[in-house]
mmCIF file of C-alpha atoms in Angstrom:
data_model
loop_
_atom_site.group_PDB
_atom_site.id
_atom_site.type_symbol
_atom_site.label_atom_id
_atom_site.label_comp_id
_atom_site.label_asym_id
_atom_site.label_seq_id
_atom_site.Cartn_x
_atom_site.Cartn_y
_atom_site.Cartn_z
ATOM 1 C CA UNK Q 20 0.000 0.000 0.000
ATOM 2 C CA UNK Q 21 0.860 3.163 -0.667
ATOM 3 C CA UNK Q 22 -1.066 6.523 0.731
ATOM 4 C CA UNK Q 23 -0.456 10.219 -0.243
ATOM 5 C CA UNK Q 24 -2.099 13.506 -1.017
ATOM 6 C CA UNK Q 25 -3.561 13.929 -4.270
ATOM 7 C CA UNK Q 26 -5.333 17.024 -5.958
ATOM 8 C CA UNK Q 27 -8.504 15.201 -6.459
ATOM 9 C CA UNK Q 28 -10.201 12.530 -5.401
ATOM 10 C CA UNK Q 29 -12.095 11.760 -8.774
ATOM 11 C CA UNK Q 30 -8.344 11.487 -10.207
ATOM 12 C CA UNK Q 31 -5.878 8.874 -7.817
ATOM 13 C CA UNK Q 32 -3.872 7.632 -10.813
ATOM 14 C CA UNK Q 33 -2.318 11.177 -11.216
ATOM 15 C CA UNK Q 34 0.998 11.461 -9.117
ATOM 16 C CA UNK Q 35 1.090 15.235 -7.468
ATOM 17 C CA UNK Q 36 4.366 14.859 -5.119
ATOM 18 C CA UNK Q 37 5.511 11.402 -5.543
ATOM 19 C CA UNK Q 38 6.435 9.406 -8.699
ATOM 20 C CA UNK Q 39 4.354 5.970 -7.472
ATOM 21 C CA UNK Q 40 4.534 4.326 -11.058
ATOM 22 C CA UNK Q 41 6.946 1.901 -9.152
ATOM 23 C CA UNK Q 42 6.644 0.842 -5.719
ATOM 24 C CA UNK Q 43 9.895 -0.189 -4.983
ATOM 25 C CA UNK Q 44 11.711 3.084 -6.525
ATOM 26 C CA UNK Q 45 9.553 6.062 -4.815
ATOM 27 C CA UNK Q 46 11.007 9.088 -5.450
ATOM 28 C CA UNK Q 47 9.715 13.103 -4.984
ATOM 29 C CA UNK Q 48 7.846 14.584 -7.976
ATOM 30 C CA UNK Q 49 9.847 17.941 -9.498
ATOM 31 C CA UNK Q 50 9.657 20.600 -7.323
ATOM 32 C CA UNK Q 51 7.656 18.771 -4.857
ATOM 33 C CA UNK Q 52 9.788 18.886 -2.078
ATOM 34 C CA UNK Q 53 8.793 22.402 -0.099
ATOM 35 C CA UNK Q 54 9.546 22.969 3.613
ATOM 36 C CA UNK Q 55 6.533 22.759 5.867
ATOM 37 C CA UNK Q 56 4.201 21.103 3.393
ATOM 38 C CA UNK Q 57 1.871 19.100 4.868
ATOM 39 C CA UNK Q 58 1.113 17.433 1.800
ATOM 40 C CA UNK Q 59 4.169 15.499 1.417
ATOM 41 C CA UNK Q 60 3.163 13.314 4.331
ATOM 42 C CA UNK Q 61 2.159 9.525 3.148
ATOM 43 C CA UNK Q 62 1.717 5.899 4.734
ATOM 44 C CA UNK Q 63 2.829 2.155 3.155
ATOM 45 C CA UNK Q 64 2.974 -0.917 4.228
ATOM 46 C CA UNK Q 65 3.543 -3.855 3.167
ATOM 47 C CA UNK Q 66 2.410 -7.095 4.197
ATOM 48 C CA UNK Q 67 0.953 -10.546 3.253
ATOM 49 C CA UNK Q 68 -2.490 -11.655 3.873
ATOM 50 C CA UNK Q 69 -5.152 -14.214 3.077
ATOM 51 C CA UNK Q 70 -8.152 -11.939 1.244
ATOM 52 C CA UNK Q 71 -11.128 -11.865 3.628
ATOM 53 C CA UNK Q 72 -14.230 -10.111 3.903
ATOM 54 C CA UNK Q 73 -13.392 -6.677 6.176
ATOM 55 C CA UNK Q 74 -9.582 -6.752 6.215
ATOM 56 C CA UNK Q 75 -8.124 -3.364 7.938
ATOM 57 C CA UNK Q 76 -4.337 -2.408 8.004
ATOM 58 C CA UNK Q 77 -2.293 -0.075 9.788
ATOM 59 C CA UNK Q 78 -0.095 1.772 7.487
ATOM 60 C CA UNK Q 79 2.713 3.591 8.615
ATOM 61 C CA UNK Q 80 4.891 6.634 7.478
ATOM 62 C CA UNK Q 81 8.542 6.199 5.389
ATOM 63 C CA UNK Q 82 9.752 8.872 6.855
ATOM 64 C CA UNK Q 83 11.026 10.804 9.917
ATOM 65 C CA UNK Q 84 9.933 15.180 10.391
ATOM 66 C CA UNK Q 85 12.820 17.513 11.210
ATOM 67 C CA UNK Q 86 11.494 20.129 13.492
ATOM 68 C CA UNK Q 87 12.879 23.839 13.636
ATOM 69 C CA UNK Q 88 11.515 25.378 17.185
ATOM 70 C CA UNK Q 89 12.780 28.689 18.260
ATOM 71 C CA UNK Q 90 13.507 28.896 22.205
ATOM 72 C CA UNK Q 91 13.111 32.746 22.923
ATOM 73 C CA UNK Q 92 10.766 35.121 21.710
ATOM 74 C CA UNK Q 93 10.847 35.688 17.674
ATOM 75 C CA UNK Q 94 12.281 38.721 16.889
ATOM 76 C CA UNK Q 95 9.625 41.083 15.055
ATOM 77 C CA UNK Q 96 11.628 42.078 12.694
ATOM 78 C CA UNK Q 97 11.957 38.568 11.364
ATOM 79 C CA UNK Q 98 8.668 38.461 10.222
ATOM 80 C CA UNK Q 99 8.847 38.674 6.682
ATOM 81 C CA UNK Q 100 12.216 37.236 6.294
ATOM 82 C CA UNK Q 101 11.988 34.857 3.927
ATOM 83 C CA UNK Q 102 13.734 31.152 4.784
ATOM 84 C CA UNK Q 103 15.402 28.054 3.308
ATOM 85 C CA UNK Q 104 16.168 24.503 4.723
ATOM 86 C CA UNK Q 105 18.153 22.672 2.655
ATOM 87 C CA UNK Q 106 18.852 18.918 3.581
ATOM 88 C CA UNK Q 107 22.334 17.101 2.193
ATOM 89 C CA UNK Q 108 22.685 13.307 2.157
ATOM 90 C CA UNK Q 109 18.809 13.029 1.925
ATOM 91 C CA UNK Q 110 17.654 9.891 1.072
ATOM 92 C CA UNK Q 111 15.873 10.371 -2.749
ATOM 93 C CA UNK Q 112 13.765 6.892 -2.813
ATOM 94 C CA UNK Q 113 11.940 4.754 -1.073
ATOM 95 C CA UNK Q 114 10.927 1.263 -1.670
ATOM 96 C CA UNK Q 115 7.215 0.330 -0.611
ATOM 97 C CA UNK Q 116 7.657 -3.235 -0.827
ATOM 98 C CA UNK Q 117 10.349 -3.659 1.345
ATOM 99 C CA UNK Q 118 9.950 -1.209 3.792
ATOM 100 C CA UNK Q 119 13.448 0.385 2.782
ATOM 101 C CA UNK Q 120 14.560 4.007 1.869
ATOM 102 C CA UNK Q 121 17.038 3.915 -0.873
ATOM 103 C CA UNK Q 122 20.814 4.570 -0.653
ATOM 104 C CA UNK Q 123 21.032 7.640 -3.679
ATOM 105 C CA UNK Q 124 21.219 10.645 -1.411
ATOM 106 C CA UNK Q 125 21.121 14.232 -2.654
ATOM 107 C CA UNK Q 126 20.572 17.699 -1.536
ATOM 108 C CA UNK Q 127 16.873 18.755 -0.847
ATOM 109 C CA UNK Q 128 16.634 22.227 -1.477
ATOM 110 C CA UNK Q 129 12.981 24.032 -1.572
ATOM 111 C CA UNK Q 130 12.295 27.163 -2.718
ATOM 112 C CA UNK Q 131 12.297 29.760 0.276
ATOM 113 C CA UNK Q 132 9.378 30.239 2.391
ATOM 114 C CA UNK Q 133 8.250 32.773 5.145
ATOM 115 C CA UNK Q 134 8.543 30.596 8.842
ATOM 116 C CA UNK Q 135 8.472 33.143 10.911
ATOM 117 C CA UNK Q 136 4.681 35.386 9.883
ATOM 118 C CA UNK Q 137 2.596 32.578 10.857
ATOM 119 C CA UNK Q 138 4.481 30.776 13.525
ATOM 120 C CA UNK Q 139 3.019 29.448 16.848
ATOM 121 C CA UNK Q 140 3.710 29.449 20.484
ATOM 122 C CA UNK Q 141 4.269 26.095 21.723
ATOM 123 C CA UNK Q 142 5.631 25.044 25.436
ATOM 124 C CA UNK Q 143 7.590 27.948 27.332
ATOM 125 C CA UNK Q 144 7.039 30.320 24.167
ATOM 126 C CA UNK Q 145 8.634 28.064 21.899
ATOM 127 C CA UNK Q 146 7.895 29.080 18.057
ATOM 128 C CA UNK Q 147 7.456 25.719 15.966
ATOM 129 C CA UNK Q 148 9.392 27.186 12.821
ATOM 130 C CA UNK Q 149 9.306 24.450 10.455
ATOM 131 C CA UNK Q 150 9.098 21.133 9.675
ATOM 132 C CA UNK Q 151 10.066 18.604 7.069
ATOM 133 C CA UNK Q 152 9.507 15.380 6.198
ATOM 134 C CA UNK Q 153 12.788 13.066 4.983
ATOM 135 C CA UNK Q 154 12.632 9.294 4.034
ATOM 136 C CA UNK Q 155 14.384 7.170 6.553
ATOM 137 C CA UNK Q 156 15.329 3.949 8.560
ATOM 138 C CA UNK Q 157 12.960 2.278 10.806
ATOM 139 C CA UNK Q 158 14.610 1.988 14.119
ATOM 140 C CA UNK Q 159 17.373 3.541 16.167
ATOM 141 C CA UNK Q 160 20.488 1.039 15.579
ATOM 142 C CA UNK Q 161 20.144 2.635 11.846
ATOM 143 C CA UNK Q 162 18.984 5.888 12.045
ATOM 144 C CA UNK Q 163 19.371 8.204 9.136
ATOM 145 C CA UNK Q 164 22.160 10.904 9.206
ATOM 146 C CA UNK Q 165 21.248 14.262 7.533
ATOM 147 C CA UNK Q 166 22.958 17.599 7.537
ATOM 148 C CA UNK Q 167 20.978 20.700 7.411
ATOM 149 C CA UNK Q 168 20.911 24.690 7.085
ATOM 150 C CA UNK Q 169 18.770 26.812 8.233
ATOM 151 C CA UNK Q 170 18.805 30.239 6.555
ATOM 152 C CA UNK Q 171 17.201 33.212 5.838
ATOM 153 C CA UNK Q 172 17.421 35.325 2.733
ATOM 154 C CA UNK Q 173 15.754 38.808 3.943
ATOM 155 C CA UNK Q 174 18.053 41.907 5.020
ATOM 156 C CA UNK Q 175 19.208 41.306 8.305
ATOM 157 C CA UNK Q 176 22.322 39.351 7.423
ATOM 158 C CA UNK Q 177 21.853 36.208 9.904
ATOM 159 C CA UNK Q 178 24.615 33.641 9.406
ATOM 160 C CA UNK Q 179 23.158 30.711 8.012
ATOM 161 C CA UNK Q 180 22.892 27.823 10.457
ATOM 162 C CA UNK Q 181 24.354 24.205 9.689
ATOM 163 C CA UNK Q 182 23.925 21.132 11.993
ATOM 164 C CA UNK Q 183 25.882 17.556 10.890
ATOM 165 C CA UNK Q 184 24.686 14.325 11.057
ATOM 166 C CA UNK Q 185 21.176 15.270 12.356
ATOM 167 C CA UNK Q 186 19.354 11.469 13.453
ATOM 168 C CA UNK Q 187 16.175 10.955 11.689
ATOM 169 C CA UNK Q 188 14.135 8.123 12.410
ATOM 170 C CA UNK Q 189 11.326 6.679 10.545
ATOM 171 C CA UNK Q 190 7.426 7.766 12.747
ATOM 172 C CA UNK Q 191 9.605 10.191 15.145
ATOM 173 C CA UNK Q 192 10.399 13.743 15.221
ATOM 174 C CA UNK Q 193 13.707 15.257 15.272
ATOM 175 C CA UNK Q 194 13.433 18.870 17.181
ATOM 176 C CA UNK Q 195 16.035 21.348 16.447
ATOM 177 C CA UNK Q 196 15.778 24.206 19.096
ATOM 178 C CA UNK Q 197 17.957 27.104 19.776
ATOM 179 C CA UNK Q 198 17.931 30.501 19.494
ATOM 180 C CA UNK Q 199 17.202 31.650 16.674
#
């Protein structure tokens, strides 16, 4: 099984931000891959079963979501700055029928977006920033290693961020927080 968001219902065959045509090969449609798009979530899973008359499955998701949370008050004048988050040595595929991401890696970069307008308070006035959501390995003894930059592309010159080796693991969140 495979699960994601499509632009209509009367029309499931049509691939919007995954290229499904082979199940074992999933990769990212062009230009699909945009920060805090909550489209590019999907489910698989694949299993064997005897047919029967109600059958129900629990599909699960092939990724991991990097979190970017703020831990101090935004700055206002950050409010229209426009952002990027670019991941390198991102897994590319994934393979439906084996519950595997692919080993081809390459740099995710979306087009830049504004985080910081619409952001929202979460514990201790935490701002949830963005979020992302990168193919990867289903437990902790192989967790998937990403590096990733945070920056922003308005005028108020802020040094881009870079973090190494960032753990992703597949149905958990990785939170980023600092001051940003």
């Amino acid at each position: 099984f495979w699960a994601d968001h499509v632009a209509d219902a009367a029309d499931l065959a049509t691939d919007l931000n995954y290229i499904t045509t082979d199940l074992s090969a999933i990769t990212y449609a062009e230009n699909a891959f945009k920060n805090n798009n909550d489209q590019l979530d999907a489910f698989f899973l694949s299993e064997t079963k005897a047919v029967e008359a109600a059958m129900s499955f629990d599909l699960k998701r092939p990724f991991g979501q990097v979190n970017f949370i703020s831990t101090t008050g935004i700055n206002t004048n950050l409010d229209a700055e426009a952002v990027k988050v670019t991941f390198a040595k991102a897994p590319t595929t994934f393979n439906a029928i084996d519950g595997t991401r692919g080993t081809e890696t390459a740099t995710l970069a979306p087009v830049d977006f504004t985080a910081f307008a619409n952001t929202t308070a979460t514990n201790a006035g935490e701002r949830h920033l963005t979020f992302d959501y990168i193919f990867a390995d289903p437990d902790a003894e192989d967790q998937t290693l990403v590096d990733v930059t945070f920056e922003t592309e308005g005028t108020l010159g802020l040094e881009p961020i870079s973090v190494n080796n960032v753990p992703v693991q597949r149905n958990y969140r990785t939170n980023l927080k600092g001051n940003i």
